[in-house]
Amino acid sequence: NREQSLVARAAREKKGVTVNDVTAAPDFLPNPLLPHTRSELAVPMMIGEQVIGVFDVQSETVGRFTDADIDIQTTLASQVASAVQNARLFDQAEAARQEAKSLVEYAAEGILVLDLTTGLFTESNENAEKLYGLPHDELMKVGPGQMSPPRQPDGRDWAEKAMEMIGIAMEKGTQVFEWVHVNAQGTTFPCEIRLARLPGGHPRLRVTVTDITERKRLEELTVQRARQQEMLNLITQKIQSTTTIESALQIAARELGHALGMKPTVVALDPAALTGKE
């Protein structure tokens, strides 16, 4: 929006501007670093319809620039604009790649890339290496088959079930299921697997592995408590149906003994012991 600027004029009009005697040009803006300028050529650097800069050439000679110079400098400005745009796009892509890499590296879950052609992992984050107990180089030599027991908890062969889950993920794009893996030290651990189909012609899946050992422990604890509460409710009902204290104690001892896996228990009331008299 500067009136006294050939550079601003070239950007506004989106075309080359040349002045062969700047002393006679009302819109010439002197550059204090170039006090001997007598002619100037300004060409916009265009990407499509977008101006990303102006290519400015100045000369100490009056009448230095011709229409041919404008054509040459316009071509050069276009090439420079493309180079600048490519550099910007590269920087943006690199920044996005680094951000994505950081998100993967510091994710709480284990994240890997599975090559369906070879059946081996090709990428992994640090948490995946910790889960499987293998350094990166060694983890890249194995796949789910080497890190799974022969059979899953439901009794199915690991390969049969894995192929089914992979098929669903490739067809629908994603698949989530529970699995049991075994680490390099031979310890099995339950986990939640999330498969996501990766774009491209080469068949690959992103595999997200979450250790759910603690979740399973809490689920089992909840089930045990529910069973215990159910047993207590049944025992309470049986006790409440009795008509004597002795019968109530006998039922309580018998049922609790059965529930706790103890030997049969005998309970007897001794009034004399209660009163302290023979």
mmCIF file of C-alpha atoms in Angstrom:
data_model
loop_
_atom_site.group_PDB
_atom_site.id
_atom_site.type_symbol
_atom_site.label_atom_id
_atom_site.label_comp_id
_atom_site.label_asym_id
_atom_site.label_seq_id
_atom_site.Cartn_x
_atom_site.Cartn_y
_atom_site.Cartn_z
ATOM 1 C CA ASN A 1 0.000 0.000 0.000
ATOM 2 C CA ARG A 2 3.018 2.303 -0.320
ATOM 3 C CA GLU A 3 2.443 4.794 -3.102
ATOM 4 C CA GLN A 4 6.122 5.730 -3.476
ATOM 5 C CA SER A 5 7.401 2.215 -4.128
ATOM 6 C CA LEU A 6 7.910 0.405 -7.425
ATOM 7 C CA VAL A 7 8.107 -2.862 -5.476
ATOM 8 C CA ALA A 8 4.662 -2.256 -3.939
ATOM 9 C CA ARG A 9 3.284 -1.284 -7.374
ATOM 10 C CA ALA A 10 4.566 -4.529 -8.924
ATOM 11 C CA ALA A 11 2.914 -6.505 -6.130
ATOM 12 C CA ARG A 12 -0.391 -4.630 -6.454
ATOM 13 C CA GLU A 13 -0.589 -4.896 -10.235
ATOM 14 C CA LYS A 14 0.933 -8.422 -10.318
ATOM 15 C CA LYS A 15 3.100 -7.560 -13.310
ATOM 16 C CA GLY A 16 6.581 -6.308 -14.075
ATOM 17 C CA VAL A 17 7.286 -2.583 -13.652
ATOM 18 C CA THR A 18 10.296 -0.776 -15.105
ATOM 19 C CA VAL A 19 11.436 2.820 -14.689
ATOM 20 C CA ASN A 20 14.445 3.904 -16.736
ATOM 21 C CA ASP A 21 14.904 7.266 -15.019
ATOM 22 C CA VAL A 22 13.960 7.155 -11.379
ATOM 23 C CA THR A 23 14.548 10.880 -10.946
ATOM 24 C CA ALA A 24 11.444 11.470 -13.079
ATOM 25 C CA ALA A 25 9.293 8.754 -11.434
ATOM 26 C CA PRO A 26 6.922 10.057 -8.726
ATOM 27 C CA ASP A 27 6.469 6.581 -7.193
ATOM 28 C CA PHE A 28 10.184 5.834 -6.807
ATOM 29 C CA LEU A 29 11.205 5.083 -3.208
ATOM 30 C CA PRO A 30 14.977 5.574 -2.798
ATOM 31 C CA ASN A 31 16.968 2.891 -1.029
ATOM 32 C CA PRO A 32 19.588 4.506 1.253
ATOM 33 C CA LEU A 33 21.892 1.533 0.634
ATOM 34 C CA LEU A 34 21.741 2.107 -3.157
ATOM 35 C CA PRO A 35 22.118 5.892 -3.550
ATOM 36 C CA HIS A 36 23.312 5.736 -7.181
ATOM 37 C CA THR A 37 20.256 3.972 -8.611
ATOM 38 C CA ARG A 38 19.097 5.499 -11.907
ATOM 39 C CA SER A 39 16.793 2.766 -13.293
ATOM 40 C CA GLU A 40 14.807 -0.027 -11.623
ATOM 41 C CA LEU A 41 12.963 -3.189 -12.603
ATOM 42 C CA ALA A 42 10.475 -4.855 -10.193
ATOM 43 C CA VAL A 43 8.838 -8.195 -11.047
ATOM 44 C CA PRO A 44 6.338 -10.002 -8.755
ATOM 45 C CA MET A 45 7.210 -13.528 -7.615
ATOM 46 C CA MET A 46 3.992 -15.433 -8.288
ATOM 47 C CA ILE A 47 2.653 -18.805 -7.230
ATOM 48 C CA GLY A 48 -0.584 -19.060 -9.158
ATOM 49 C CA GLU A 49 -2.382 -15.822 -8.291
ATOM 50 C CA GLN A 50 -0.534 -15.375 -5.008
ATOM 51 C CA VAL A 51 2.322 -12.895 -4.689
ATOM 52 C CA ILE A 52 4.957 -14.223 -2.303
ATOM 53 C CA GLY A 53 7.560 -11.519 -2.961
ATOM 54 C CA VAL A 54 9.029 -9.134 -5.507
ATOM 55 C CA PHE A 55 12.217 -9.619 -7.537
ATOM 56 C CA ASP A 56 13.859 -6.179 -7.668
ATOM 57 C CA VAL A 57 16.822 -5.179 -9.893
ATOM 58 C CA GLN A 58 18.439 -1.753 -9.810
ATOM 59 C CA SER A 59 21.045 -0.166 -12.071
ATOM 60 C CA GLU A 60 23.241 2.916 -11.953
ATOM 61 C CA THR A 61 22.605 3.440 -15.700
ATOM 62 C CA VAL A 62 19.671 5.435 -17.056
ATOM 63 C CA GLY A 63 17.605 3.466 -19.600
ATOM 64 C CA ARG A 64 19.140 0.143 -18.563
ATOM 65 C CA PHE A 65 16.014 -2.081 -18.794
ATOM 66 C CA THR A 66 13.999 -3.149 -21.868
ATOM 67 C CA ASP A 67 10.872 -5.244 -22.395
ATOM 68 C CA ALA A 68 13.149 -8.221 -23.022
ATOM 69 C CA ASP A 69 14.662 -7.678 -19.578
ATOM 70 C CA ILE A 70 11.174 -7.775 -18.092
ATOM 71 C CA ASP A 71 10.485 -11.120 -19.784
ATOM 72 C CA ILE A 72 13.801 -12.581 -18.612
ATOM 73 C CA GLN A 73 13.406 -11.335 -15.054
ATOM 74 C CA THR A 74 9.769 -12.509 -14.959
ATOM 75 C CA THR A 75 10.930 -16.034 -15.848
ATOM 76 C CA LEU A 76 13.689 -15.845 -13.252
ATOM 77 C CA ALA A 77 11.280 -14.499 -10.620
ATOM 78 C CA SER A 78 8.907 -17.385 -11.348
ATOM 79 C CA GLN A 79 11.714 -19.897 -10.812
ATOM 80 C CA VAL A 80 12.789 -18.206 -7.592
ATOM 81 C CA ALA A 81 9.161 -18.140 -6.401
ATOM 82 C CA SER A 82 8.843 -21.885 -7.058
ATOM 83 C CA ALA A 83 12.073 -22.536 -5.175
ATOM 84 C CA VAL A 84 10.905 -20.432 -2.226
ATOM 85 C CA GLN A 85 7.512 -22.152 -2.195
ATOM 86 C CA ASN A 86 9.119 -25.597 -2.352
ATOM 87 C CA ALA A 87 11.416 -24.671 0.515
ATOM 88 C CA ARG A 88 8.439 -23.489 2.574
ATOM 89 C CA LEU A 89 6.472 -26.638 1.799
ATOM 90 C CA PHE A 90 9.484 -28.768 2.687
ATOM 91 C CA ASP A 91 9.882 -26.953 6.001
ATOM 92 C CA GLN A 92 6.173 -27.408 6.743
ATOM 93 C CA ALA A 93 6.299 -31.087 5.828
ATOM 94 C CA GLU A 94 9.431 -31.609 7.901
ATOM 95 C CA ALA A 95 7.849 -29.830 10.868
ATOM 96 C CA ALA A 96 4.726 -31.969 10.523
ATOM 97 C CA ARG A 97 6.857 -35.104 10.259
ATOM 98 C CA GLN A 98 8.835 -34.186 13.359
ATOM 99 C CA GLU A 99 5.624 -33.422 15.243
ATOM 100 C CA ALA A 100 4.092 -36.751 14.208
ATOM 101 C CA LYS A 101 7.309 -38.540 15.147
ATOM 102 C CA SER A 102 7.289 -36.893 18.568
ATOM 103 C CA LEU A 103 3.663 -37.861 19.121
ATOM 104 C CA VAL A 104 4.500 -41.467 18.256
ATOM 105 C CA GLU A 105 7.760 -41.582 20.219
ATOM 106 C CA TYR A 106 6.208 -40.266 23.417
ATOM 107 C CA ALA A 107 2.852 -42.028 23.142
ATOM 108 C CA ALA A 108 1.827 -44.050 26.195
ATOM 109 C CA GLU A 109 1.006 -47.010 23.958
ATOM 110 C CA GLY A 110 3.343 -49.149 21.925
ATOM 111 C CA ILE A 111 3.072 -48.151 18.257
ATOM 112 C CA LEU A 112 4.443 -50.211 15.384
ATOM 113 C CA VAL A 113 4.075 -50.542 11.623
ATOM 114 C CA LEU A 114 3.425 -54.058 10.330
ATOM 115 C CA ASP A 115 4.397 -54.992 6.769
ATOM 116 C CA LEU A 116 1.787 -57.522 5.651
ATOM 117 C CA THR A 117 4.016 -58.762 2.835
ATOM 118 C CA THR A 118 6.827 -59.891 5.133
ATOM 119 C CA GLY A 119 4.856 -60.241 8.365
ATOM 120 C CA LEU A 120 7.537 -58.183 10.152
ATOM 121 C CA PHE A 121 7.492 -54.878 12.003
ATOM 122 C CA THR A 122 9.171 -52.017 10.134
ATOM 123 C CA GLU A 123 8.778 -49.136 12.615
ATOM 124 C CA SER A 124 8.304 -48.874 16.372
ATOM 125 C CA ASN A 125 8.325 -46.333 19.145
ATOM 126 C CA GLU A 126 10.234 -46.605 22.407
ATOM 127 C CA ASN A 127 7.236 -47.849 24.380
ATOM 128 C CA ALA A 128 6.764 -50.790 21.988
ATOM 129 C CA GLU A 129 10.390 -51.760 22.547
ATOM 130 C CA LYS A 130 9.791 -51.688 26.312
ATOM 131 C CA LEU A 131 6.618 -53.776 26.029
ATOM 132 C CA TYR A 132 8.326 -56.515 24.035
ATOM 133 C CA GLY A 133 11.663 -56.251 25.828
ATOM 134 C CA LEU A 134 13.624 -55.892 22.588
ATOM 135 C CA PRO A 135 15.858 -53.119 21.211
ATOM 136 C CA HIS A 136 14.702 -51.486 17.987
ATOM 137 C CA ASP A 137 17.000 -53.441 15.668
ATOM 138 C CA GLU A 138 15.909 -56.782 17.133
ATOM 139 C CA LEU A 139 12.222 -55.835 17.119
ATOM 140 C CA MET A 140 12.471 -55.094 13.398
ATOM 141 C CA LYS A 141 13.400 -58.751 12.807
ATOM 142 C CA VAL A 142 10.155 -60.152 14.254
ATOM 143 C CA GLY A 143 6.411 -59.812 13.847
ATOM 144 C CA PRO A 144 3.258 -60.660 15.817
ATOM 145 C CA GLY A 145 3.837 -64.385 15.277
ATOM 146 C CA GLN A 146 7.115 -64.432 17.169
ATOM 147 C CA MET A 147 5.642 -62.356 20.010
ATOM 148 C CA SER A 148 2.435 -64.388 20.514
ATOM 149 C CA PRO A 149 1.805 -67.701 22.321
ATOM 150 C CA PRO A 150 0.575 -70.588 20.106
ATOM 151 C CA ARG A 151 -3.007 -70.111 21.271
ATOM 152 C CA GLN A 152 -5.013 -67.208 22.519
ATOM 153 C CA PRO A 153 -7.130 -67.384 25.733
ATOM 154 C CA ASP A 154 -10.230 -68.326 23.728
ATOM 155 C CA GLY A 155 -8.397 -71.445 22.494
ATOM 156 C CA ARG A 156 -7.954 -70.244 18.909
ATOM 157 C CA ASP A 157 -4.692 -70.624 17.028
ATOM 158 C CA TRP A 158 -2.873 -67.288 17.000
ATOM 159 C CA ALA A 159 -2.302 -67.282 13.219
ATOM 160 C CA GLU A 160 -5.931 -68.054 12.394
ATOM 161 C CA LYS A 161 -7.241 -65.334 14.683
ATOM 162 C CA ALA A 162 -4.587 -62.826 13.589
ATOM 163 C CA MET A 163 -5.437 -63.263 9.913
ATOM 164 C CA GLU A 164 -9.117 -62.731 10.701
ATOM 165 C CA MET A 165 -8.411 -59.474 12.589
ATOM 166 C CA ILE A 166 -6.035 -58.241 9.863
ATOM 167 C CA GLY A 167 -8.619 -59.000 7.183
ATOM 168 C CA ILE A 168 -11.247 -56.956 9.010
ATOM 169 C CA ALA A 169 -8.819 -54.041 9.470
ATOM 170 C CA MET A 170 -7.859 -54.035 5.784
ATOM 171 C CA GLU A 171 -11.510 -54.132 4.734
ATOM 172 C CA LYS A 172 -12.959 -51.621 7.207
ATOM 173 C CA GLY A 173 -9.871 -49.516 7.884
ATOM 174 C CA THR A 174 -9.662 -50.245 11.608
ATOM 175 C CA GLN A 175 -10.138 -53.094 14.073
ATOM 176 C CA VAL A 176 -9.893 -53.237 17.878
ATOM 177 C CA PHE A 177 -9.583 -56.459 19.874
ATOM 178 C CA GLU A 178 -7.912 -58.038 22.895
ATOM 179 C CA TRP A 179 -4.825 -60.187 22.527
ATOM 180 C CA VAL A 180 -2.142 -61.912 24.578
ATOM 181 C CA HIS A 181 1.486 -61.235 23.700
ATOM 182 C CA VAL A 182 4.683 -62.668 25.116
ATOM 183 C CA ASN A 183 7.809 -60.545 25.582
ATOM 184 C CA ALA A 184 11.417 -61.523 24.976
ATOM 185 C CA GLN A 185 11.715 -62.704 28.584
ATOM 186 C CA GLY A 186 8.867 -65.190 28.096
ATOM 187 C CA THR A 187 6.301 -63.275 30.168
ATOM 188 C CA THR A 188 2.802 -63.125 28.706
ATOM 189 C CA PHE A 189 0.701 -60.008 29.106
ATOM 190 C CA PRO A 190 -2.835 -59.131 27.991
ATOM 191 C CA CYS A 191 -3.169 -56.165 25.676
ATOM 192 C CA GLU A 192 -5.615 -54.235 23.547
ATOM 193 C CA ILE A 193 -4.682 -54.127 19.868
ATOM 194 C CA ARG A 194 -5.789 -51.375 17.499
ATOM 195 C CA LEU A 195 -5.106 -51.973 13.822
ATOM 196 C CA ALA A 196 -5.349 -49.150 11.283
ATOM 197 C CA ARG A 197 -4.797 -49.547 7.548
ATOM 198 C CA LEU A 198 -2.079 -47.237 6.236
ATOM 199 C CA PRO A 199 -2.475 -45.478 2.859
ATOM 200 C CA GLY A 200 -0.462 -46.476 -0.195
ATOM 201 C CA GLY A 201 -0.212 -49.441 -2.512
ATOM 202 C CA HIS A 202 1.963 -51.475 -0.138
ATOM 203 C CA PRO A 203 -0.198 -53.343 2.427
ATOM 204 C CA ARG A 204 0.728 -52.058 5.876
ATOM 205 C CA LEU A 205 -0.973 -51.635 9.223
ATOM 206 C CA ARG A 206 -0.323 -49.335 12.136
ATOM 207 C CA VAL A 207 -0.448 -51.465 15.280
ATOM 208 C CA THR A 208 -1.187 -49.799 18.617
ATOM 209 C CA VAL A 209 -0.537 -52.041 21.633
ATOM 210 C CA THR A 210 -1.858 -51.137 25.090
ATOM 211 C CA ASP A 211 -0.913 -53.263 28.101
ATOM 212 C CA ILE A 212 -4.181 -53.967 29.954
ATOM 213 C CA THR A 213 -2.749 -56.102 32.767
ATOM 214 C CA GLU A 214 -4.005 -53.688 35.419
ATOM 215 C CA ARG A 215 -7.395 -53.377 33.737
ATOM 216 C CA LYS A 216 -7.748 -57.167 33.715
ATOM 217 C CA ARG A 217 -6.735 -57.359 37.376
ATOM 218 C CA LEU A 218 -9.379 -54.829 38.349
ATOM 219 C CA GLU A 219 -11.999 -56.608 36.249
ATOM 220 C CA GLU A 220 -11.194 -59.926 37.927
ATOM 221 C CA LEU A 221 -11.285 -58.270 41.356
ATOM 222 C CA THR A 222 -14.700 -56.809 40.562
ATOM 223 C CA VAL A 223 -15.980 -60.249 39.492
ATOM 224 C CA GLN A 224 -14.610 -61.856 42.679
ATOM 225 C CA ARG A 225 -16.255 -59.247 44.854
ATOM 226 C CA ALA A 226 -19.547 -59.724 43.039
ATOM 227 C CA ARG A 227 -19.351 -63.486 43.635
ATOM 228 C CA GLN A 228 -18.512 -62.988 47.298
ATOM 229 C CA GLN A 229 -21.423 -60.601 47.715
ATOM 230 C CA GLU A 230 -23.731 -63.112 46.053
ATOM 231 C CA MET A 231 -22.542 -65.848 48.439
ATOM 232 C CA LEU A 232 -23.058 -63.593 51.440
ATOM 233 C CA ASN A 233 -26.566 -62.752 50.274
ATOM 234 C CA LEU A 234 -27.432 -66.463 49.957
ATOM 235 C CA ILE A 235 -25.974 -67.236 53.387
ATOM 236 C CA THR A 236 -27.895 -64.333 54.896
ATOM 237 C CA GLN A 237 -31.140 -65.602 53.379
ATOM 238 C CA LYS A 238 -30.541 -69.082 54.802
ATOM 239 C CA ILE A 239 -29.731 -67.709 58.254
ATOM 240 C CA GLN A 240 -32.822 -65.517 58.249
ATOM 241 C CA SER A 241 -34.981 -68.571 57.470
ATOM 242 C CA THR A 242 -33.938 -70.366 60.684
ATOM 243 C CA THR A 243 -35.887 -70.265 63.957
ATOM 244 C CA THR A 244 -33.099 -70.823 66.520
ATOM 245 C CA ILE A 245 -29.768 -69.238 67.266
ATOM 246 C CA GLU A 246 -28.087 -72.640 67.162
ATOM 247 C CA SER A 247 -29.400 -73.343 63.686
ATOM 248 C CA ALA A 248 -28.327 -69.899 62.496
ATOM 249 C CA LEU A 249 -24.777 -70.430 63.788
ATOM 250 C CA GLN A 250 -24.599 -73.884 62.264
ATOM 251 C CA ILE A 251 -25.665 -72.561 58.863
ATOM 252 C CA ALA A 252 -23.243 -69.651 59.100
ATOM 253 C CA ALA A 253 -20.322 -71.941 60.017
ATOM 254 C CA ARG A 254 -21.172 -74.493 57.330
ATOM 255 C CA GLU A 255 -21.761 -72.041 54.499
ATOM 256 C CA LEU A 256 -18.790 -69.851 55.298
ATOM 257 C CA GLY A 257 -16.623 -72.945 55.593
ATOM 258 C CA HIS A 258 -17.734 -74.091 52.152
ATOM 259 C CA ALA A 259 -17.280 -70.618 50.660
ATOM 260 C CA LEU A 260 -13.778 -70.281 52.047
ATOM 261 C CA GLY A 261 -12.730 -73.836 51.219
ATOM 262 C CA MET A 262 -12.228 -74.753 54.886
ATOM 263 C CA LYS A 263 -12.838 -78.052 56.650
ATOM 264 C CA PRO A 264 -16.323 -78.720 58.130
ATOM 265 C CA THR A 265 -16.897 -76.687 61.301
ATOM 266 C CA VAL A 266 -19.008 -77.646 64.306
ATOM 267 C CA VAL A 267 -20.686 -75.002 66.455
ATOM 268 C CA ALA A 268 -22.384 -75.845 69.788
ATOM 269 C CA LEU A 269 -24.020 -73.524 72.317
ATOM 270 C CA ASP A 270 -23.079 -74.089 75.952
ATOM 271 C CA PRO A 271 -25.354 -72.022 78.197
ATOM 272 C CA ALA A 272 -23.182 -72.819 81.209
ATOM 273 C CA ALA A 273 -20.132 -71.402 79.474
ATOM 274 C CA LEU A 274 -22.062 -68.248 78.688
ATOM 275 C CA THR A 275 -23.209 -67.711 82.282
ATOM 276 C CA GLY A 276 -20.077 -68.955 83.974
ATOM 277 C CA LYS A 277 -22.121 -71.478 86.043
ATOM 278 C CA GLU A 278 -21.991 -75.290 86.051
#
